[in-house]
Amino acid sequence: MPASPLRYLAVLFTSCLLLACGTDEREPPFNSTDITGANYARGFTLTDHTGARRTLEDYKGKVVTVFFGFTQCPDVCPTALSIMSDVMKRLGSESERVQVLFITVDPERDTQEMLAHYAPAFDERFVGLYGTLDETAEVAKEFRVYYAKAGDTSGMNYTIDHSTGTFVFDTSGKLRLHVRHAETAEKIAEDLQRLLAEG
Ligand code: NI
């Protein structure tokens, strides 16, 4: 007995609903660029603004964000850190499981003391990291971060051109996201919340 047109339509309709459901169950993309599995930015060994030697592993259990810059940067660095400060506020108590790291690309001028004043000024939990010139070059290469002195490079009045994105690691220390400069605090907070929800 042939199925009635009505019944056929009902089956078709149900199939469409199931398809729609299937589509909805897929994870929406992150706001930031998903770089899970990338074979760079695997870690670092640097000194923090209290003088302690630090590696990425020290921050396991937290979502870690890494930004490269320098304290005399007039615009890009303060903007990036202000946005991260806003992200921390948006995350509320969840922010306790987020560690914001600022790695200087200007170790000649950014002393431990400078970093100790600079990074926590945006949020007292932010940590500034520095290395020797060689360590700085090494970590920048590992993260594929560009930096170069510019302007008056004859003395100590130079400026530094540098990459502006932020790298995000999940709580297991795995590289996950690259946040473009000046992404909104709202969108960054959304992404970090998702990573925090994973574990
Ligand atoms: Ni900067």
mmCIF file with all atom_site columns, C-alpha atoms and ligand atoms in Angstrom:
data_model
loop_
_atom_site.group_PDB
_atom_site.id
_atom_site.type_symbol
_atom_site.label_atom_id
_atom_site.label_alt_id
_atom_site.label_comp_id
_atom_site.label_asym_id
_atom_site.label_entity_id
_atom_site.label_seq_id
_atom_site.pdbx_PDB_ins_code
_atom_site.Cartn_x
_atom_site.Cartn_y
_atom_site.Cartn_z
_atom_site.occupancy
_atom_site.B_iso_or_equiv
_atom_site.pdbx_formal_charge
_atom_site.auth_seq_id
_atom_site.auth_comp_id
_atom_site.auth_asym_id
_atom_site.auth_atom_id
_atom_site.pdbx_PDB_model_num
ATOM   1   C  CA . MET A 1 1   ? 0.000  0.000  0.000  1.00 0.00 ? 1   MET A CA 1
ATOM   2   C  CA . PRO A 1 2   ? 1.541  3.321  -1.042 1.00 0.00 ? 2   PRO A CA 1
ATOM   3   C  CA . ALA A 1 3   ? 2.188  5.839  1.705  1.00 0.00 ? 3   ALA A CA 1
ATOM   4   C  CA . SER A 1 4   ? -0.169 8.748  1.697  1.00 0.00 ? 4   SER A CA 1
ATOM   5   C  CA . PRO A 1 5   ? 1.286  12.068 0.586  1.00 0.00 ? 5   PRO A CA 1
ATOM   6   C  CA . LEU A 1 6   ? 0.586  13.403 4.053  1.00 0.00 ? 6   LEU A CA 1
ATOM   7   C  CA . ARG A 1 7   ? 2.552  10.632 5.713  1.00 0.00 ? 7   ARG A CA 1
ATOM   8   C  CA . TYR A 1 8   ? 5.403  11.150 3.239  1.00 0.00 ? 8   TYR A CA 1
ATOM   9   C  CA . LEU A 1 9   ? 5.481  14.825 4.138  1.00 0.00 ? 9   LEU A CA 1
ATOM   10  C  CA . ALA A 1 10  ? 5.508  13.977 7.845  1.00 0.00 ? 10  ALA A CA 1
ATOM   11  C  CA . VAL A 1 11  ? 8.540  11.710 7.368  1.00 0.00 ? 11  VAL A CA 1
ATOM   12  C  CA . LEU A 1 12  ? 10.282 14.361 5.300  1.00 0.00 ? 12  LEU A CA 1
ATOM   13  C  CA . PHE A 1 13  ? 9.562  16.954 7.958  1.00 0.00 ? 13  PHE A CA 1
ATOM   14  C  CA . THR A 1 14  ? 10.915 14.721 10.734 1.00 0.00 ? 14  THR A CA 1
ATOM   15  C  CA . SER A 1 15  ? 14.062 14.052 8.701  1.00 0.00 ? 15  SER A CA 1
ATOM   16  C  CA . CYS A 1 16  ? 14.608 17.756 8.279  1.00 0.00 ? 16  CYS A CA 1
ATOM   17  C  CA . LEU A 1 17  ? 14.202 18.294 11.997 1.00 0.00 ? 17  LEU A CA 1
ATOM   18  C  CA . LEU A 1 18  ? 16.751 15.555 12.722 1.00 0.00 ? 18  LEU A CA 1
ATOM   19  C  CA . LEU A 1 19  ? 19.179 17.096 10.239 1.00 0.00 ? 19  LEU A CA 1
ATOM   20  C  CA . ALA A 1 20  ? 18.716 20.480 11.833 1.00 0.00 ? 20  ALA A CA 1
ATOM   21  C  CA . CYS A 1 21  ? 19.297 18.941 15.236 1.00 0.00 ? 21  CYS A CA 1
ATOM   22  C  CA . GLY A 1 22  ? 22.465 17.301 14.012 1.00 0.00 ? 22  GLY A CA 1
ATOM   23  C  CA . THR A 1 23  ? 23.725 20.609 12.739 1.00 0.00 ? 23  THR A CA 1
ATOM   24  C  CA . ASP A 1 24  ? 22.953 22.325 16.031 1.00 0.00 ? 24  ASP A CA 1
ATOM   25  C  CA . GLU A 1 25  ? 24.926 19.745 17.987 1.00 0.00 ? 25  GLU A CA 1
ATOM   26  C  CA . ARG A 1 26  ? 28.138 20.623 16.176 1.00 0.00 ? 26  ARG A CA 1
ATOM   27  C  CA . GLU A 1 27  ? 30.435 22.904 18.188 1.00 0.00 ? 27  GLU A CA 1
ATOM   28  C  CA . PRO A 1 28  ? 30.322 26.449 16.864 1.00 0.00 ? 28  PRO A CA 1
ATOM   29  C  CA . PRO A 1 29  ? 33.779 27.783 16.012 1.00 0.00 ? 29  PRO A CA 1
ATOM   30  C  CA . PHE A 1 30  ? 35.710 29.822 18.547 1.00 0.00 ? 30  PHE A CA 1
ATOM   31  C  CA . ASN A 1 31  ? 35.722 33.586 18.044 1.00 0.00 ? 31  ASN A CA 1
ATOM   32  C  CA . SER A 1 32  ? 39.522 33.400 17.844 1.00 0.00 ? 32  SER A CA 1
ATOM   33  C  CA . THR A 1 33  ? 41.559 31.355 15.378 1.00 0.00 ? 33  THR A CA 1
ATOM   34  C  CA . ASP A 1 34  ? 41.725 27.710 16.420 1.00 0.00 ? 34  ASP A CA 1
ATOM   35  C  CA . ILE A 1 35  ? 45.375 26.652 16.158 1.00 0.00 ? 35  ILE A CA 1
ATOM   36  C  CA . THR A 1 36  ? 45.021 23.399 18.070 1.00 0.00 ? 36  THR A CA 1
ATOM   37  C  CA . GLY A 1 37  ? 47.751 21.002 17.013 1.00 0.00 ? 37  GLY A CA 1
ATOM   38  C  CA . ALA A 1 38  ? 50.125 23.667 15.691 1.00 0.00 ? 38  ALA A CA 1
ATOM   39  C  CA . ASN A 1 39  ? 53.751 22.590 16.065 1.00 0.00 ? 39  ASN A CA 1
ATOM   40  C  CA . TYR A 1 40  ? 55.072 25.873 17.467 1.00 0.00 ? 40  TYR A CA 1
ATOM   41  C  CA . ALA A 1 41  ? 54.613 27.915 20.653 1.00 0.00 ? 41  ALA A CA 1
ATOM   42  C  CA . ARG A 1 42  ? 55.300 24.749 22.618 1.00 0.00 ? 42  ARG A CA 1
ATOM   43  C  CA . GLY A 1 43  ? 56.492 26.548 25.720 1.00 0.00 ? 43  GLY A CA 1
ATOM   44  C  CA . PHE A 1 44  ? 59.117 28.793 27.282 1.00 0.00 ? 44  PHE A CA 1
ATOM   45  C  CA . THR A 1 45  ? 61.648 29.117 30.082 1.00 0.00 ? 45  THR A CA 1
ATOM   46  C  CA . LEU A 1 46  ? 61.869 32.700 31.333 1.00 0.00 ? 46  LEU A CA 1
ATOM   47  C  CA . THR A 1 47  ? 62.064 34.717 34.553 1.00 0.00 ? 47  THR A CA 1
ATOM   48  C  CA . ASP A 1 48  ? 58.948 36.290 36.061 1.00 0.00 ? 48  ASP A CA 1
ATOM   49  C  CA . HIS A 1 49  ? 58.680 39.737 37.609 1.00 0.00 ? 49  HIS A CA 1
ATOM   50  C  CA . THR A 1 50  ? 59.397 38.300 41.075 1.00 0.00 ? 50  THR A CA 1
ATOM   51  C  CA . GLY A 1 51  ? 62.653 36.772 39.844 1.00 0.00 ? 51  GLY A CA 1
ATOM   52  C  CA . ALA A 1 52  ? 61.406 33.162 39.717 1.00 0.00 ? 52  ALA A CA 1
ATOM   53  C  CA . ARG A 1 53  ? 62.267 30.971 36.739 1.00 0.00 ? 53  ARG A CA 1
ATOM   54  C  CA . ARG A 1 54  ? 59.078 29.944 34.963 1.00 0.00 ? 54  ARG A CA 1
ATOM   55  C  CA . THR A 1 55  ? 57.976 27.501 32.317 1.00 0.00 ? 55  THR A CA 1
ATOM   56  C  CA . LEU A 1 56  ? 54.554 27.077 30.722 1.00 0.00 ? 56  LEU A CA 1
ATOM   57  C  CA . GLU A 1 57  ? 54.095 23.873 32.771 1.00 0.00 ? 57  GLU A CA 1
ATOM   58  C  CA . ASP A 1 58  ? 54.079 25.954 35.979 1.00 0.00 ? 58  ASP A CA 1
ATOM   59  C  CA . TYR A 1 59  ? 50.653 27.288 34.985 1.00 0.00 ? 59  TYR A CA 1
ATOM   60  C  CA . LYS A 1 60  ? 49.006 23.932 34.264 1.00 0.00 ? 60  LYS A CA 1
ATOM   61  C  CA . GLY A 1 61  ? 45.417 23.808 35.529 1.00 0.00 ? 61  GLY A CA 1
ATOM   62  C  CA . LYS A 1 62  ? 44.802 27.325 34.255 1.00 0.00 ? 62  LYS A CA 1
ATOM   63  C  CA . VAL A 1 63  ? 43.927 28.711 30.859 1.00 0.00 ? 63  VAL A CA 1
ATOM   64  C  CA . VAL A 1 64  ? 47.034 30.718 29.940 1.00 0.00 ? 64  VAL A CA 1
ATOM   65  C  CA . THR A 1 65  ? 47.198 33.721 27.613 1.00 0.00 ? 65  THR A CA 1
ATOM   66  C  CA . VAL A 1 66  ? 50.553 34.901 26.273 1.00 0.00 ? 66  VAL A CA 1
ATOM   67  C  CA . PHE A 1 67  ? 51.173 38.320 24.766 1.00 0.00 ? 67  PHE A CA 1
ATOM   68  C  CA . PHE A 1 68  ? 54.526 39.706 23.603 1.00 0.00 ? 68  PHE A CA 1
ATOM   69  C  CA . GLY A 1 69  ? 55.315 43.407 23.932 1.00 0.00 ? 69  GLY A CA 1
ATOM   70  C  CA . PHE A 1 70  ? 57.310 46.024 25.802 1.00 0.00 ? 70  PHE A CA 1
ATOM   71  C  CA . THR A 1 71  ? 56.447 48.361 28.644 1.00 0.00 ? 71  THR A CA 1
ATOM   72  C  CA . GLN A 1 72  ? 57.235 51.584 26.757 1.00 0.00 ? 72  GLN A CA 1
ATOM   73  C  CA . CYS A 1 73  ? 54.836 50.629 23.960 1.00 0.00 ? 73  CYS A CA 1
ATOM   74  C  CA . PRO A 1 74  ? 52.539 53.644 23.542 1.00 0.00 ? 74  PRO A CA 1
ATOM   75  C  CA . ASP A 1 75  ? 49.436 51.960 22.226 1.00 0.00 ? 75  ASP A CA 1
ATOM   76  C  CA . VAL A 1 76  ? 49.204 48.307 21.239 1.00 0.00 ? 76  VAL A CA 1
ATOM   77  C  CA . CYS A 1 77  ? 50.481 46.709 24.447 1.00 0.00 ? 77  CYS A CA 1
ATOM   78  C  CA . PRO A 1 78  ? 48.447 48.813 26.892 1.00 0.00 ? 78  PRO A CA 1
ATOM   79  C  CA . THR A 1 79  ? 45.364 48.209 24.747 1.00 0.00 ? 79  THR A CA 1
ATOM   80  C  CA . ALA A 1 80  ? 45.907 44.438 24.722 1.00 0.00 ? 80  ALA A CA 1
ATOM   81  C  CA . LEU A 1 81  ? 46.452 44.293 28.486 1.00 0.00 ? 81  LEU A CA 1
ATOM   82  C  CA . SER A 1 82  ? 43.491 46.588 29.210 1.00 0.00 ? 82  SER A CA 1
ATOM   83  C  CA . ILE A 1 83  ? 41.267 44.290 27.167 1.00 0.00 ? 83  ILE A CA 1
ATOM   84  C  CA . MET A 1 84  ? 42.575 41.285 29.130 1.00 0.00 ? 84  MET A CA 1
ATOM   85  C  CA . SER A 1 85  ? 41.861 43.139 32.354 1.00 0.00 ? 85  SER A CA 1
ATOM   86  C  CA . ASP A 1 86  ? 38.271 43.592 31.152 1.00 0.00 ? 86  ASP A CA 1
ATOM   87  C  CA . VAL A 1 87  ? 38.153 39.881 30.206 1.00 0.00 ? 87  VAL A CA 1
ATOM   88  C  CA . MET A 1 88  ? 39.140 38.952 33.778 1.00 0.00 ? 88  MET A CA 1
ATOM   89  C  CA . LYS A 1 89  ? 36.353 41.143 35.185 1.00 0.00 ? 89  LYS A CA 1
ATOM   90  C  CA . ARG A 1 90  ? 33.829 39.553 32.828 1.00 0.00 ? 90  ARG A CA 1
ATOM   91  C  CA . LEU A 1 91  ? 34.899 36.066 33.908 1.00 0.00 ? 91  LEU A CA 1
ATOM   92  C  CA . GLY A 1 92  ? 34.262 36.859 37.582 1.00 0.00 ? 92  GLY A CA 1
ATOM   93  C  CA . SER A 1 93  ? 35.268 33.966 39.858 1.00 0.00 ? 93  SER A CA 1
ATOM   94  C  CA . GLU A 1 94  ? 36.237 31.889 36.803 1.00 0.00 ? 94  GLU A CA 1
ATOM   95  C  CA . SER A 1 95  ? 39.117 34.304 36.242 1.00 0.00 ? 95  SER A CA 1
ATOM   96  C  CA . GLU A 1 96  ? 40.943 32.579 39.109 1.00 0.00 ? 96  GLU A CA 1
ATOM   97  C  CA . ARG A 1 97  ? 41.626 29.815 36.602 1.00 0.00 ? 97  ARG A CA 1
ATOM   98  C  CA . VAL A 1 98  ? 43.086 32.167 33.986 1.00 0.00 ? 98  VAL A CA 1
ATOM   99  C  CA . GLN A 1 99  ? 46.708 33.325 33.909 1.00 0.00 ? 99  GLN A CA 1
ATOM   100 C  CA . VAL A 1 100 ? 47.634 36.297 31.755 1.00 0.00 ? 100 VAL A CA 1
ATOM   101 C  CA . LEU A 1 101 ? 51.328 36.436 30.816 1.00 0.00 ? 101 LEU A CA 1
ATOM   102 C  CA . PHE A 1 102 ? 53.184 39.373 29.265 1.00 0.00 ? 102 PHE A CA 1
ATOM   103 C  CA . ILE A 1 103 ? 56.550 38.499 27.705 1.00 0.00 ? 103 ILE A CA 1
ATOM   104 C  CA . THR A 1 104 ? 58.801 41.458 27.008 1.00 0.00 ? 104 THR A CA 1
ATOM   105 C  CA . VAL A 1 105 ? 60.579 41.717 23.672 1.00 0.00 ? 105 VAL A CA 1
ATOM   106 C  CA . ASP A 1 106 ? 62.650 44.558 25.190 1.00 0.00 ? 106 ASP A CA 1
ATOM   107 C  CA . PRO A 1 107 ? 64.804 42.879 27.872 1.00 0.00 ? 107 PRO A CA 1
ATOM   108 C  CA . GLU A 1 108 ? 67.412 45.675 27.621 1.00 0.00 ? 108 GLU A CA 1
ATOM   109 C  CA . ARG A 1 109 ? 65.007 48.222 29.102 1.00 0.00 ? 109 ARG A CA 1
ATOM   110 C  CA . ASP A 1 110 ? 62.303 46.056 30.699 1.00 0.00 ? 110 ASP A CA 1
ATOM   111 C  CA . THR A 1 111 ? 63.961 45.051 33.933 1.00 0.00 ? 111 THR A CA 1
ATOM   112 C  CA . GLN A 1 112 ? 62.344 42.804 36.526 1.00 0.00 ? 112 GLN A CA 1
ATOM   113 C  CA . GLU A 1 113 ? 61.376 45.921 38.491 1.00 0.00 ? 113 GLU A CA 1
ATOM   114 C  CA . MET A 1 114 ? 59.807 47.607 35.450 1.00 0.00 ? 114 MET A CA 1
ATOM   115 C  CA . LEU A 1 115 ? 57.755 44.505 34.710 1.00 0.00 ? 115 LEU A CA 1
ATOM   116 C  CA . ALA A 1 116 ? 56.758 44.177 38.377 1.00 0.00 ? 116 ALA A CA 1
ATOM   117 C  CA . HIS A 1 117 ? 55.196 47.623 38.155 1.00 0.00 ? 117 HIS A CA 1
ATOM   118 C  CA . TYR A 1 118 ? 53.785 47.297 34.659 1.00 0.00 ? 118 TYR A CA 1
ATOM   119 C  CA . ALA A 1 119 ? 51.948 43.982 34.327 1.00 0.00 ? 119 ALA A CA 1
ATOM   120 C  CA . PRO A 1 120 ? 50.099 43.999 37.692 1.00 0.00 ? 120 PRO A CA 1
ATOM   121 C  CA . ALA A 1 121 ? 48.969 47.583 37.068 1.00 0.00 ? 121 ALA A CA 1
ATOM   122 C  CA . PHE A 1 122 ? 46.388 46.161 34.640 1.00 0.00 ? 122 PHE A CA 1
ATOM   123 C  CA . ASP A 1 123 ? 45.371 43.341 36.998 1.00 0.00 ? 123 ASP A CA 1
ATOM   124 C  CA . GLU A 1 124 ? 47.358 42.361 40.072 1.00 0.00 ? 124 GLU A CA 1
ATOM   125 C  CA . ARG A 1 125 ? 47.378 38.731 38.891 1.00 0.00 ? 125 ARG A CA 1
ATOM   126 C  CA . PHE A 1 126 ? 49.061 39.478 35.559 1.00 0.00 ? 126 PHE A CA 1
ATOM   127 C  CA . VAL A 1 127 ? 52.635 38.268 35.314 1.00 0.00 ? 127 VAL A CA 1
ATOM   128 C  CA . GLY A 1 128 ? 55.473 39.880 33.366 1.00 0.00 ? 128 GLY A CA 1
ATOM   129 C  CA . LEU A 1 129 ? 58.201 37.606 32.010 1.00 0.00 ? 129 LEU A CA 1
ATOM   130 C  CA . TYR A 1 130 ? 61.651 38.401 30.673 1.00 0.00 ? 130 TYR A CA 1
ATOM   131 C  CA . GLY A 1 131 ? 64.749 36.612 29.487 1.00 0.00 ? 131 GLY A CA 1
ATOM   132 C  CA . THR A 1 132 ? 68.262 37.339 28.356 1.00 0.00 ? 132 THR A CA 1
ATOM   133 C  CA . LEU A 1 133 ? 68.621 38.640 24.806 1.00 0.00 ? 133 LEU A CA 1
ATOM   134 C  CA . ASP A 1 134 ? 69.214 35.066 23.643 1.00 0.00 ? 134 ASP A CA 1
ATOM   135 C  CA . GLU A 1 135 ? 66.267 33.672 25.600 1.00 0.00 ? 135 GLU A CA 1
ATOM   136 C  CA . THR A 1 136 ? 64.052 36.422 24.214 1.00 0.00 ? 136 THR A CA 1
ATOM   137 C  CA . ALA A 1 137 ? 65.118 35.638 20.657 1.00 0.00 ? 137 ALA A CA 1
ATOM   138 C  CA . GLU A 1 138 ? 64.542 31.947 21.328 1.00 0.00 ? 138 GLU A CA 1
ATOM   139 C  CA . VAL A 1 139 ? 61.028 32.326 22.761 1.00 0.00 ? 139 VAL A CA 1
ATOM   140 C  CA . ALA A 1 140 ? 60.025 34.732 19.975 1.00 0.00 ? 140 ALA A CA 1
ATOM   141 C  CA . LYS A 1 141 ? 61.251 32.223 17.390 1.00 0.00 ? 141 LYS A CA 1
ATOM   142 C  CA . GLU A 1 142 ? 59.350 29.404 19.113 1.00 0.00 ? 142 GLU A CA 1
ATOM   143 C  CA . PHE A 1 143 ? 56.144 31.480 19.079 1.00 0.00 ? 143 PHE A CA 1
ATOM   144 C  CA . ARG A 1 144 ? 56.853 32.840 15.570 1.00 0.00 ? 144 ARG A CA 1
ATOM   145 C  CA . VAL A 1 145 ? 56.638 36.347 16.987 1.00 0.00 ? 145 VAL A CA 1
ATOM   146 C  CA . TYR A 1 146 ? 58.282 39.178 15.091 1.00 0.00 ? 146 TYR A CA 1
ATOM   147 C  CA . TYR A 1 147 ? 60.015 42.025 16.909 1.00 0.00 ? 147 TYR A CA 1
ATOM   148 C  CA . ALA A 1 148 ? 62.579 44.600 15.790 1.00 0.00 ? 148 ALA A CA 1
ATOM   149 C  CA . LYS A 1 149 ? 63.924 47.886 17.088 1.00 0.00 ? 149 LYS A CA 1
ATOM   150 C  CA . ALA A 1 150 ? 62.700 50.893 15.121 1.00 0.00 ? 150 ALA A CA 1
ATOM   151 C  CA . GLY A 1 151 ? 62.986 54.666 15.191 1.00 0.00 ? 151 GLY A CA 1
ATOM   152 C  CA . ASP A 1 152 ? 66.182 56.007 16.795 1.00 0.00 ? 152 ASP A CA 1
ATOM   153 C  CA . THR A 1 153 ? 68.117 52.782 17.312 1.00 0.00 ? 153 THR A CA 1
ATOM   154 C  CA . SER A 1 154 ? 71.414 54.553 18.174 1.00 0.00 ? 154 SER A CA 1
ATOM   155 C  CA . GLY A 1 155 ? 70.767 54.602 21.915 1.00 0.00 ? 155 GLY A CA 1
ATOM   156 C  CA . MET A 1 156 ? 68.022 53.696 24.365 1.00 0.00 ? 156 MET A CA 1
ATOM   157 C  CA . ASN A 1 157 ? 65.291 55.803 22.758 1.00 0.00 ? 157 ASN A CA 1
ATOM   158 C  CA . TYR A 1 158 ? 64.239 53.210 20.227 1.00 0.00 ? 158 TYR A CA 1
ATOM   159 C  CA . THR A 1 159 ? 60.757 51.835 19.814 1.00 0.00 ? 159 THR A CA 1
ATOM   160 C  CA . ILE A 1 160 ? 59.944 48.236 18.904 1.00 0.00 ? 160 ILE A CA 1
ATOM   161 C  CA . ASP A 1 161 ? 57.747 46.898 16.143 1.00 0.00 ? 161 ASP A CA 1
ATOM   162 C  CA . HIS A 1 162 ? 56.215 43.617 17.221 1.00 0.00 ? 162 HIS A CA 1
ATOM   163 C  CA . SER A 1 163 ? 53.535 41.013 16.513 1.00 0.00 ? 163 SER A CA 1
ATOM   164 C  CA . THR A 1 164 ? 50.320 41.760 18.333 1.00 0.00 ? 164 THR A CA 1
ATOM   165 C  CA . GLY A 1 165 ? 48.308 38.559 18.683 1.00 0.00 ? 165 GLY A CA 1
ATOM   166 C  CA . THR A 1 166 ? 47.658 36.636 21.895 1.00 0.00 ? 166 THR A CA 1
ATOM   167 C  CA . PHE A 1 167 ? 48.248 32.907 22.266 1.00 0.00 ? 167 PHE A CA 1
ATOM   168 C  CA . VAL A 1 168 ? 45.881 30.868 24.426 1.00 0.00 ? 168 VAL A CA 1
ATOM   169 C  CA . PHE A 1 169 ? 46.678 27.538 26.074 1.00 0.00 ? 169 PHE A CA 1
ATOM   170 C  CA . ASP A 1 170 ? 44.067 25.270 27.661 1.00 0.00 ? 170 ASP A CA 1
ATOM   171 C  CA . THR A 1 171 ? 44.253 24.013 31.257 1.00 0.00 ? 171 THR A CA 1
ATOM   172 C  CA . SER A 1 172 ? 46.342 21.019 30.148 1.00 0.00 ? 172 SER A CA 1
ATOM   173 C  CA . GLY A 1 173 ? 48.974 23.320 28.635 1.00 0.00 ? 173 GLY A CA 1
ATOM   174 C  CA . LYS A 1 174 ? 47.995 22.636 25.034 1.00 0.00 ? 174 LYS A CA 1
ATOM   175 C  CA . LEU A 1 175 ? 48.121 25.484 22.501 1.00 0.00 ? 175 LEU A CA 1
ATOM   176 C  CA . ARG A 1 176 ? 44.567 26.210 21.328 1.00 0.00 ? 176 ARG A CA 1
ATOM   177 C  CA . LEU A 1 177 ? 43.846 29.726 20.084 1.00 0.00 ? 177 LEU A CA 1
ATOM   178 C  CA . HIS A 1 178 ? 45.369 32.795 18.508 1.00 0.00 ? 178 HIS A CA 1
ATOM   179 C  CA . VAL A 1 179 ? 43.486 35.986 19.353 1.00 0.00 ? 179 VAL A CA 1
ATOM   180 C  CA . ARG A 1 180 ? 43.887 38.849 16.913 1.00 0.00 ? 180 ARG A CA 1
ATOM   181 C  CA . HIS A 1 181 ? 44.794 42.246 18.297 1.00 0.00 ? 181 HIS A CA 1
ATOM   182 C  CA . ALA A 1 182 ? 41.889 44.359 19.542 1.00 0.00 ? 182 ALA A CA 1
ATOM   183 C  CA . GLU A 1 183 ? 39.418 41.474 19.620 1.00 0.00 ? 183 GLU A CA 1
ATOM   184 C  CA . THR A 1 184 ? 36.658 42.496 22.043 1.00 0.00 ? 184 THR A CA 1
ATOM   185 C  CA . ALA A 1 185 ? 36.795 41.484 25.693 1.00 0.00 ? 185 ALA A CA 1
ATOM   186 C  CA . GLU A 1 186 ? 33.357 39.930 25.286 1.00 0.00 ? 186 GLU A CA 1
ATOM   187 C  CA . LYS A 1 187 ? 34.494 37.557 22.533 1.00 0.00 ? 187 LYS A CA 1
ATOM   188 C  CA . ILE A 1 188 ? 37.743 36.653 24.263 1.00 0.00 ? 188 ILE A CA 1
ATOM   189 C  CA . ALA A 1 189 ? 35.834 35.944 27.497 1.00 0.00 ? 189 ALA A CA 1
ATOM   190 C  CA . GLU A 1 190 ? 33.457 33.650 25.579 1.00 0.00 ? 190 GLU A CA 1
ATOM   191 C  CA . ASP A 1 191 ? 36.377 31.653 24.194 1.00 0.00 ? 191 ASP A CA 1
ATOM   192 C  CA . LEU A 1 192 ? 38.126 31.392 27.551 1.00 0.00 ? 192 LEU A CA 1
ATOM   193 C  CA . GLN A 1 193 ? 34.881 30.249 29.187 1.00 0.00 ? 193 GLN A CA 1
ATOM   194 C  CA . ARG A 1 194 ? 34.635 27.429 26.675 1.00 0.00 ? 194 ARG A CA 1
ATOM   195 C  CA . LEU A 1 195 ? 38.203 26.349 27.379 1.00 0.00 ? 195 LEU A CA 1
ATOM   196 C  CA . LEU A 1 196 ? 37.563 26.526 31.134 1.00 0.00 ? 196 LEU A CA 1
ATOM   197 C  CA . ALA A 1 197 ? 34.446 24.379 30.720 1.00 0.00 ? 197 ALA A CA 1
ATOM   198 C  CA . GLU A 1 198 ? 36.566 21.650 29.083 1.00 0.00 ? 198 GLU A CA 1
ATOM   199 C  CA . GLY A 1 199 ? 38.375 21.060 32.348 1.00 0.00 ? 199 GLY A CA 1
HETATM 200 NI NI . NI  B 2 .   ? 53.438 47.018 21.934 1.00 0.00 ? 1   NI  B NI 1
#
